[in-house]
CSV table of C-alpha atoms in Angstrom, one decimal:
chain,number,residue,atom,x,y,z
R,1,MET,CA,0.0,0.1,0.0
R,2,SER,CA,1.2,3.6,-0.7
R,3,GLY,CA,2.3,5.9,2.0
R,4,ARG,CA,2.0,8.9,-0.4
R,5,GLU,CA,-0.8,11.5,-0.2
R,6,LEU,CA,-2.7,13.4,-2.9
R,7,SER,CA,-1.4,17.0,-3.0
R,8,PRO,CA,-4.1,19.9,-3.0
R,9,GLU,CA,-2.2,21.4,-5.8
R,10,GLY,CA,-2.4,18.2,-8.0
R,11,LEU,CA,-6.1,17.9,-7.3
R,12,ALA,CA,-6.5,21.5,-8.3
R,13,ARG,CA,-4.9,20.9,-11.7
R,14,LEU,CA,-7.3,18.0,-12.0
R,15,ASP,CA,-10.3,20.4,-11.8
R,16,ALA,CA,-8.6,22.9,-14.0
R,17,ARG,CA,-8.1,20.4,-16.7
R,18,ILE,CA,-11.8,19.3,-16.7
R,19,GLY,CA,-12.8,23.0,-16.6
R,20,ARG,CA,-10.9,23.6,-19.8
R,21,TYR,CA,-12.8,20.8,-21.5
R,22,ILE,CA,-16.1,22.6,-20.3
R,23,ALA,CA,-14.8,26.1,-21.4
R,24,ASP,CA,-13.9,24.6,-24.9
R,25,GLY,CA,-17.4,23.2,-25.3
R,26,GLU,CA,-16.3,19.6,-25.2
R,27,LEU,CA,-18.5,19.0,-22.0
R,28,ALA,CA,-21.6,20.5,-20.6
R,29,GLY,CA,-20.4,19.6,-17.1
R,30,ALA,CA,-18.7,17.1,-14.8
R,31,LEU,CA,-18.8,15.7,-11.3
R,32,LEU,CA,-15.6,14.2,-10.0
R,33,LEU,CA,-15.0,12.3,-6.7
R,34,VAL,CA,-11.6,11.1,-5.4
R,35,ALA,CA,-11.2,8.9,-2.3
R,36,HIS,CA,-7.9,8.0,-0.7
R,37,LYS,CA,-7.2,5.3,2.0
R,38,GLY,CA,-11.0,5.1,2.6
R,39,ARG,CA,-11.9,8.8,2.9
R,40,VAL,CA,-13.3,11.1,0.2
R,41,VAL,CA,-10.6,13.7,-0.2
R,42,HIS,CA,-11.9,15.7,-3.2
R,43,THR,CA,-15.2,16.3,-5.0
R,44,SER,CA,-15.8,18.8,-7.9
R,45,VAL,CA,-19.1,20.1,-9.4
R,46,GLN,CA,-18.6,22.1,-12.6
R,47,GLY,CA,-20.8,23.1,-15.5
R,48,VAL,CA,-24.4,22.7,-16.2
R,49,LYS,CA,-27.0,19.8,-16.2
R,50,ASP,CA,-28.9,21.3,-19.3
R,51,LEU,CA,-27.3,23.7,-21.6
R,52,SER,CA,-30.5,25.4,-22.9
R,53,ARG,CA,-31.6,26.2,-19.4
R,54,GLY,CA,-28.2,26.8,-18.0
R,55,GLU,CA,-29.2,24.9,-14.8
R,56,PRO,CA,-26.0,24.0,-13.0
R,57,LEU,CA,-25.0,20.4,-12.1
R,58,ALA,CA,-25.5,19.5,-8.5
R,59,HIS,CA,-23.6,17.0,-6.4
R,60,ASP,CA,-26.8,14.8,-6.5
R,61,THR,CA,-27.6,14.9,-10.3
R,62,ILE,CA,-28.5,11.7,-11.7
R,63,PHE,CA,-26.7,10.3,-14.6
R,64,ARG,CA,-27.1,7.4,-17.2
R,65,ILE,CA,-24.1,5.2,-16.4
R,66,PHE,CA,-24.7,2.7,-19.3
R,67,SER,CA,-21.9,0.2,-19.2
R,68,MET,CA,-20.8,1.1,-15.7
R,69,THR,CA,-23.7,-1.2,-14.9
R,70,LYS,CA,-21.5,-4.1,-15.9
R,71,PRO,CA,-19.4,-4.3,-12.7
R,72,VAL,CA,-22.5,-4.1,-10.6
R,73,THR,CA,-23.8,-7.1,-12.5
R,74,GLY,CA,-20.5,-8.8,-11.9
R,75,ALA,CA,-20.9,-8.0,-8.1
R,76,ALA,CA,-24.4,-9.6,-8.3
R,77,MET,CA,-23.0,-12.7,-9.8
R,78,MET,CA,-20.3,-12.8,-7.1
R,79,ILE,CA,-22.9,-12.7,-4.5
R,80,LEU,CA,-24.3,-15.9,-5.9
R,81,PHE,CA,-20.7,-17.3,-6.3
R,82,ASP,CA,-20.3,-16.8,-2.5
R,83,GLU,CA,-23.5,-18.7,-2.0
R,84,GLY,CA,-22.0,-21.7,-4.0
R,85,LYS,CA,-24.5,-21.3,-6.9
R,86,TRP,CA,-22.0,-21.4,-9.7
R,87,SER,CA,-18.2,-21.8,-10.4
R,88,PRO,CA,-16.2,-20.0,-13.0
R,89,ASP,CA,-15.6,-23.2,-15.2
R,90,ASP,CA,-19.3,-24.2,-15.2
R,91,PRO,CA,-20.6,-24.4,-18.8
R,92,ILE,CA,-23.1,-21.6,-19.4
R,93,ALA,CA,-25.5,-24.5,-20.4
R,94,LYS,CA,-25.5,-25.8,-16.8
R,95,HIS,CA,-27.5,-22.7,-15.8
R,96,LEU,CA,-29.0,-21.8,-19.1
R,97,PRO,CA,-29.7,-25.2,-20.9
R,98,GLU,CA,-30.6,-23.6,-24.1
R,99,PHE,CA,-26.8,-23.3,-24.7
R,100,ALA,CA,-26.3,-27.0,-24.5
R,101,ASP,CA,-26.3,-27.3,-28.5
R,102,VAL,CA,-24.8,-24.1,-29.4
R,103,GLU,CA,-22.4,-24.1,-32.6
R,104,VAL,CA,-19.7,-21.8,-33.7
R,105,LEU,CA,-19.7,-19.8,-37.0
R,106,VAL,CA,-16.8,-20.8,-39.4
R,107,SER,CA,-17.8,-19.0,-42.6
R,108,ARG,CA,-20.8,-18.3,-44.9
R,109,ASP,CA,-21.4,-19.9,-48.2
R,110,ALA,CA,-22.0,-18.0,-51.5
R,111,GLU,CA,-25.6,-17.6,-50.7
R,112,GLY,CA,-24.8,-16.1,-47.3
R,113,HIS,CA,-25.8,-19.2,-45.3
R,114,MET,CA,-23.8,-19.8,-42.1
R,115,ILE,CA,-21.4,-22.6,-42.1
R,116,VAL,CA,-21.0,-23.9,-38.5
R,117,GLU,CA,-19.0,-26.4,-36.4
R,118,PRO,CA,-19.2,-27.7,-32.9
R,119,PRO,CA,-17.4,-25.6,-30.1
R,120,ALA,CA,-14.0,-27.1,-29.0
R,121,HIS,CA,-15.4,-26.9,-25.5
R,122,PRO,CA,-18.7,-25.6,-24.1
R,123,PRO,CA,-18.5,-21.8,-23.2
R,124,THR,CA,-18.0,-21.3,-19.6
R,125,ILE,CA,-19.2,-18.8,-17.1
R,126,ARG,CA,-15.6,-17.5,-16.8
R,127,GLU,CA,-15.6,-16.8,-20.5
R,128,LEU,CA,-19.1,-15.2,-20.2
R,129,MET,CA,-17.8,-12.7,-17.7
R,130,THR,CA,-14.7,-11.8,-19.7
R,131,HIS,CA,-16.1,-11.3,-23.2
R,132,THR,CA,-14.4,-14.5,-24.4
R,133,ALA,CA,-17.5,-16.8,-24.8
R,134,GLY,CA,-18.1,-16.2,-28.4
R,135,LEU,CA,-21.0,-13.7,-28.3
R,136,GLY,CA,-21.5,-10.4,-30.1
R,137,TYR,CA,-23.5,-7.2,-29.1
R,138,GLY,CA,-26.2,-7.2,-31.6
R,139,PHE,CA,-25.9,-3.6,-32.9
R,140,ASP,CA,-24.0,-4.1,-36.3
R,141,PRO,CA,-26.1,-5.3,-39.2
R,142,ASN,CA,-23.1,-5.9,-41.2
R,143,ASP,CA,-21.7,-8.5,-38.8
R,144,PRO,CA,-23.3,-11.9,-39.3
R,145,ILE,CA,-23.8,-12.7,-35.5
R,146,ASP,CA,-25.1,-9.3,-34.7
R,147,ALA,CA,-27.4,-9.5,-37.7
R,148,GLY,CA,-28.5,-12.9,-36.3
R,149,TYR,CA,-29.4,-11.4,-33.0
R,150,MET,CA,-31.3,-8.7,-34.8
R,151,GLY,CA,-33.2,-11.3,-36.8
R,152,ALA,CA,-34.0,-13.2,-33.7
R,153,GLY,CA,-35.2,-10.0,-32.0
R,154,VAL,CA,-32.8,-10.4,-29.1
R,155,TRP,CA,-33.2,-6.7,-28.0
R,156,THR,CA,-37.0,-6.9,-28.2
R,157,SER,CA,-37.4,-9.9,-25.8
R,158,SER,CA,-40.0,-9.5,-23.2
R,159,SER,CA,-38.0,-11.0,-20.5
R,160,LEU,CA,-34.3,-12.0,-19.8
R,161,ALA,CA,-35.2,-15.8,-20.1
R,162,GLU,CA,-36.5,-15.2,-23.6
R,163,PHE,CA,-33.5,-12.9,-24.3
R,164,SER,CA,-31.3,-16.0,-23.4
R,165,ARG,CA,-33.2,-18.4,-25.6
R,166,ARG,CA,-33.0,-16.1,-28.5
R,167,ILE,CA,-29.2,-15.5,-28.1
R,168,ALA,CA,-28.8,-19.2,-28.0
R,169,SER,CA,-30.4,-19.8,-31.3
R,170,VAL,CA,-27.6,-17.9,-32.9
R,171,PRO,CA,-24.1,-19.5,-33.5
R,172,LEU,CA,-21.2,-18.1,-31.4
R,173,ALA,CA,-18.9,-15.7,-33.3
R,174,TYR,CA,-15.7,-17.7,-32.5
R,175,GLN,CA,-14.3,-20.6,-30.7
R,176,PRO,CA,-14.8,-19.8,-26.9
R,177,GLY,CA,-11.7,-18.6,-25.2
R,178,THR,CA,-9.8,-17.8,-28.2
R,179,ARG,CA,-10.7,-14.0,-28.7
R,180,TRP,CA,-12.0,-11.1,-26.8
R,181,ARG,CA,-15.1,-9.4,-28.2
R,182,TYR,CA,-17.2,-6.8,-26.5
R,183,SER,CA,-20.7,-8.4,-26.1
R,184,LEU,CA,-24.0,-8.8,-24.5
R,185,SER,CA,-22.5,-11.1,-22.0
R,186,MET,CA,-23.3,-9.0,-19.0
R,187,ASP,CA,-26.9,-8.7,-20.1
R,188,LEU,CA,-27.0,-12.4,-20.4
R,189,GLN,CA,-25.7,-12.8,-16.9
R,190,GLY,CA,-28.9,-11.1,-15.9
R,191,ALA,CA,-30.7,-14.2,-16.9
R,192,ILE,CA,-28.4,-16.4,-14.8
R,193,ILE,CA,-28.9,-14.1,-11.7
R,194,GLU,CA,-32.7,-14.4,-12.1
R,195,LYS,CA,-32.6,-18.1,-12.5
R,196,LEU,CA,-30.2,-18.8,-9.6
R,197,SER,CA,-31.9,-16.2,-7.2
R,198,GLY,CA,-35.5,-16.7,-8.0
R,199,MET,CA,-35.7,-12.8,-8.2
R,200,SER,CA,-35.8,-10.2,-10.9
R,201,LEU,CA,-32.5,-8.7,-11.7
R,202,ALA,CA,-33.7,-5.2,-10.5
R,203,ASP,CA,-35.1,-6.6,-7.2
R,204,PHE,CA,-31.8,-8.8,-6.8
R,205,MET,CA,-29.6,-5.6,-7.2
R,206,ARG,CA,-31.9,-3.4,-5.1
R,207,THR,CA,-32.1,-5.8,-2.1
R,208,ARG,CA,-28.6,-7.4,-2.2
R,209,ILE,CA,-26.4,-4.4,-3.3
R,210,PHE,CA,-28.1,-1.0,-3.4
R,211,GLU,CA,-30.0,-1.1,0.0
R,212,PRO,CA,-27.1,-2.7,2.0
R,213,LEU,CA,-24.7,0.0,0.6
R,214,GLY,CA,-27.1,3.0,1.0
R,215,MET,CA,-27.2,3.6,-2.9
R,216,VAL,CA,-30.4,5.4,-2.6
R,217,ASP,CA,-30.6,6.9,-6.1
R,218,THR,CA,-29.5,3.9,-8.2
R,219,GLY,CA,-31.8,1.8,-10.4
R,220,PHE,CA,-33.0,0.8,-13.8
R,221,HIS,CA,-35.3,3.8,-13.9
R,222,VAL,CA,-35.6,7.1,-12.3
R,223,PRO,CA,-38.9,7.7,-10.3
R,224,GLU,CA,-41.0,10.7,-11.5
R,225,GLU,CA,-40.2,12.7,-8.3
R,226,LYS,CA,-36.4,12.5,-9.2
R,227,LEU,CA,-36.6,13.3,-12.8
R,228,PRO,CA,-35.7,17.0,-12.4
R,229,ARG,CA,-32.4,15.6,-11.1
R,230,LEU,CA,-31.5,13.8,-14.3
R,231,ALA,CA,-28.7,15.3,-16.5
R,232,THR,CA,-29.6,15.9,-20.2
R,233,LEU,CA,-27.4,13.7,-22.4
R,234,TYR,CA,-25.5,15.2,-25.3
R,235,ARG,CA,-23.4,14.1,-28.3
R,236,MET,CA,-20.9,16.0,-30.2
R,237,SER,CA,-22.1,17.1,-33.7
R,238,ASN,CA,-19.5,16.2,-36.3
R,239,SER,CA,-20.6,19.1,-38.6
R,240,SER,CA,-20.8,22.0,-36.0
R,241,LYS,CA,-18.4,20.6,-33.4
R,242,THR,CA,-20.9,21.5,-30.7
R,243,LEU,CA,-22.9,19.6,-28.1
R,244,LYS,CA,-26.3,18.4,-29.4
R,245,VAL,CA,-29.0,16.6,-27.3
R,246,SER,CA,-28.7,13.0,-27.8
R,247,ALA,CA,-31.4,10.4,-27.7
R,248,PRO,CA,-30.5,7.8,-24.9
R,249,GLY,CA,-30.6,5.1,-27.5
R,250,LEU,CA,-29.2,1.6,-26.9
R,251,ASN,CA,-32.9,0.3,-26.8
R,252,ARG,CA,-33.4,1.9,-23.3
R,253,ASN,CA,-37.0,3.0,-22.2
R,254,GLU,CA,-38.0,6.5,-21.2
R,255,PRO,CA,-36.0,7.1,-18.0
R,256,HIS,CA,-39.2,7.1,-15.7
R,257,VAL,CA,-40.4,3.8,-17.1
R,258,PRO,CA,-39.3,0.6,-15.5
R,259,PRO,CA,-37.9,-1.6,-18.3
R,260,LYS,CA,-39.5,-4.9,-19.0
R,261,MET,CA,-36.2,-6.5,-19.3
R,262,ALA,CA,-33.4,-4.9,-17.0
R,263,GLY,CA,-30.1,-4.4,-18.8
R,264,GLY,CA,-27.3,-5.8,-16.8
R,265,GLY,CA,-24.8,-4.6,-19.5
R,266,GLY,CA,-26.0,-0.9,-19.5
R,267,GLY,CA,-29.4,0.0,-17.9
R,268,LEU,CA,-28.6,1.7,-14.6
R,269,PHE,CA,-28.9,5.2,-13.5
R,270,SER,CA,-26.8,6.5,-10.6
R,271,THR,CA,-25.2,9.3,-8.8
R,272,LEU,CA,-21.7,10.3,-7.8
R,273,ASP,CA,-22.1,9.3,-4.1
R,274,ASP,CA,-23.9,6.0,-4.9
R,275,TYR,CA,-21.5,4.7,-7.3
R,276,TYR,CA,-18.5,5.8,-5.1
R,277,ARG,CA,-20.1,3.5,-2.3
R,278,PHE,CA,-20.2,0.7,-4.8
R,279,ALA,CA,-16.6,1.2,-5.9
R,280,GLN,CA,-15.2,1.8,-2.3
R,281,MET,CA,-16.9,-1.6,-1.4
R,282,ILE,CA,-14.8,-3.2,-4.1
R,283,LEU,CA,-11.6,-1.6,-2.7
R,284,ASN,CA,-12.5,-2.8,0.7
R,285,LYS,CA,-12.7,-6.4,-0.5
R,286,GLY,CA,-16.4,-6.5,-0.2
R,287,GLU,CA,-17.3,-4.5,2.8
R,288,LEU,CA,-18.6,-0.9,3.6
R,289,ASP,CA,-19.5,0.7,6.8
R,290,GLY,CA,-19.7,-2.6,8.6
R,291,VAL,CA,-21.9,-4.2,5.9
R,292,ARG,CA,-20.4,-7.1,3.9
R,293,VAL,CA,-21.7,-7.7,0.4
R,294,LEU,CA,-19.0,-9.9,-1.0
R,295,SER,CA,-16.3,-12.2,0.5
R,296,PRO,CA,-12.7,-11.0,0.0
R,297,GLN,CA,-12.1,-14.0,-2.3
R,298,ALA,CA,-14.9,-13.0,-4.4
R,299,VAL,CA,-13.6,-9.6,-5.0
R,300,THR,CA,-10.1,-10.9,-5.7
R,301,LEU,CA,-11.5,-13.2,-8.3
R,302,MET,CA,-13.6,-10.5,-9.8
R,303,THR,CA,-10.8,-8.1,-10.0
R,304,SER,CA,-8.0,-10.4,-11.3
R,305,ASN,CA,-7.1,-10.8,-15.0
R,306,HIS,CA,-8.5,-14.0,-16.6
R,307,LEU,CA,-7.4,-13.5,-20.1
R,308,ALA,CA,-4.6,-15.7,-21.5
R,309,ASP,CA,-1.6,-14.1,-22.9
R,310,ASP,CA,-2.3,-14.6,-26.5
R,311,VAL,CA,-5.8,-13.1,-26.1
R,312,GLN,CA,-4.5,-10.2,-24.1
R,313,SER,CA,-1.9,-9.4,-26.9
R,314,GLY,CA,-4.5,-10.1,-29.7
R,315,GLY,CA,-5.3,-6.5,-30.5
R,316,TYR,CA,-8.9,-6.5,-29.1
R,317,GLY,CA,-10.8,-3.7,-27.6
R,318,VAL,CA,-13.7,-1.3,-27.7
R,319,GLY,CA,-13.7,2.5,-27.6
R,320,HIS,CA,-10.9,3.6,-25.0
R,321,GLN,CA,-10.8,0.2,-23.4
R,322,GLN,CA,-8.2,-1.5,-25.5
R,323,ILE,CA,-7.0,-4.9,-24.3
R,324,ARG,CA,-3.3,-5.3,-24.5
R,325,PRO,CA,-0.2,-6.7,-22.6
R,326,GLY,CA,-0.6,-5.4,-19.1
R,327,TYR,CA,-4.3,-4.7,-19.5
R,328,GLY,CA,-6.7,-7.6,-19.5
R,329,HIS,CA,-10.1,-8.5,-18.1
R,330,GLY,CA,-11.5,-9.4,-14.8
R,331,PHE,CA,-15.2,-10.3,-14.4
R,332,ASP,CA,-17.2,-7.6,-16.0
R,333,GLY,CA,-14.5,-5.0,-15.9
R,334,ALA,CA,-11.0,-4.6,-17.1
R,335,VAL,CA,-7.9,-4.8,-14.9
R,336,PHE,CA,-4.2,-3.6,-15.1
R,337,ASN,CA,-2.2,-6.7,-14.3
R,338,ASP,CA,1.0,-4.9,-15.4
R,339,PRO,CA,0.4,-1.1,-15.5
R,340,ALA,CA,3.9,-0.4,-16.8
R,341,ALA,CA,3.5,-2.9,-19.8
R,342,ALA,CA,0.3,-1.2,-20.6
R,343,GLY,CA,1.6,2.3,-20.5
R,344,SER,CA,-0.2,3.5,-17.3
R,345,ARG,CA,0.9,4.9,-14.0
R,346,VAL,CA,-2.0,3.4,-12.0
R,347,GLY,CA,-1.3,0.8,-9.3
R,348,ARG,CA,-1.2,-2.9,-10.1
R,349,GLY,CA,-4.6,-4.5,-9.8
R,350,THR,CA,-6.5,-1.4,-10.8
R,351,TYR,CA,-10.0,-2.4,-11.8
R,352,GLN,CA,-12.1,-0.1,-14.0
R,353,TRP,CA,-14.6,0.4,-16.8
R,354,ASP,CA,-16.6,3.2,-18.5
R,355,GLY,CA,-20.0,4.1,-19.9
R,356,ALA,CA,-21.3,5.0,-23.3
R,357,GLY,CA,-22.6,8.4,-21.7
R,358,GLY,CA,-18.9,9.2,-21.0
R,359,THR,CA,-18.7,8.3,-17.3
R,360,TRP,CA,-15.8,6.3,-15.9
R,361,PHE,CA,-14.3,5.0,-12.7
R,362,TRP,CA,-11.4,3.0,-11.3
R,363,VAL,CA,-10.4,1.3,-8.2
R,364,ASP,CA,-6.6,1.3,-7.3
R,365,PRO,CA,-5.9,-1.2,-4.5
R,366,GLU,CA,-2.0,-0.5,-4.6
R,367,ASN,CA,-2.6,3.3,-4.1
R,368,GLU,CA,-5.8,2.9,-2.1
R,369,ILE,CA,-7.7,5.2,-4.5
R,370,VAL,CA,-11.2,5.2,-5.8
R,371,PHE,CA,-12.0,7.7,-8.6
R,372,VAL,CA,-15.5,8.4,-10.1
R,373,GLY,CA,-16.2,10.8,-13.0
R,374,LEU,CA,-19.6,11.6,-14.2
R,375,ILE,CA,-20.4,13.5,-17.5
R,376,GLN,CA,-23.3,13.6,-20.1
R,377,ARG,CA,-21.4,13.3,-23.5
R,378,MET,CA,-21.8,10.3,-25.5
R,379,ALA,CA,-18.4,8.6,-25.8
R,380,LEU,CA,-18.4,8.4,-29.5
R,381,GLU,CA,-15.4,8.5,-31.9
R,382,GLY,CA,-13.2,11.3,-31.2
R,383,SER,CA,-14.3,11.7,-27.6
R,384,PRO,CA,-11.5,12.6,-25.2
R,385,HIS,CA,-10.1,9.7,-23.0
R,386,PHE,CA,-11.0,11.3,-19.8
R,387,GLN,CA,-10.2,8.1,-17.9
R,388,ALA,CA,-6.6,8.1,-19.0
R,389,VAL,CA,-6.2,12.0,-18.7
R,390,THR,CA,-7.5,11.9,-15.0
R,391,GLN,CA,-5.3,8.9,-14.2
R,392,GLU,CA,-2.1,10.8,-15.3
R,393,LEU,CA,-3.3,13.7,-13.2
R,394,ILE,CA,-3.9,11.6,-10.1
R,395,ALA,CA,-0.5,9.9,-10.5
R,396,ASP,CA,1.1,13.5,-10.7
R,397,ALA,CA,-1.0,14.4,-7.6
R,398,LEU,CA,0.4,11.5,-5.5
R,399,ALA,CA,3.1,13.8,-4.0
């Protein structure tokens, strides 16, 4: 553990850098939180919640956190792991039998029909939780697997059980364990959580994670009375280079409407304090304020790299999250197993992810740091890599 402290001057430079992005029109606003050695040492509230109204952001503004839902789904899975309900090397089919006969895409013939072969081994839960099980995401009509998901109506399923059956009707994109491909694996985990717990995913997360941790504003919808606290979502216009209001997209309901199928891969709304409490629980090896959510062993398993060397060096990635030597994948989040090799100054074992709405976080056990950044700009091509920028600034601030 680090004996160093974060300098006030370094934290001021952090705020100034983010302030420049806001002044330059790259962001409407930003909330930042830094915790060190179990204590919040810095928060920052800059910019506006809505550009047209000029309404300032507040500490309790609610954000769409999109894929920062994934680590929460991972924690839900680890609760069931602690209860002995599954093991990492279980075949997915042990818990979702529809995957028992799944095949693997080899190629397509002249008419475009899929040529398939059996999997070398049944895809496992470990592979499901590391984006190496052979699944796609279902958003690219030019990709044969994604097109298969679209044809099967995966994203219009009425339940997670139906969602699972429709996914299993489409071949795998590659032999399990041989590649890393960003996928709907964490959404599919929701079907496993529901089956093993006998509860809806939303109820399981609420009763087993949010309520125990005091995450009072986190859920799959925003109640009517809290809607005024929701940040307006923006995207950068390629033509005018200005921020434009963005539709939430990604098949999400209106924010105040509970979804018929909770999205474990990207459906949550949350706040700065709520997500900090979740992340601090991870840093604390499963406990916060005397409440234990996960065993230390479960957190260690979740936040360790599970990618083989050849996969880690295979040139895979999505957006700013580029898998590479030193930067692999744990369960439902990425992990720096060798920061120097990955070109980063974070501590070894840092666990992190981000979201399509631009949000990001990391948990650094070596330096005992938790960082949460919440913004409302869709993280499309050309978006600044705020996670890497702020990690450099925090490294500088460690006096």
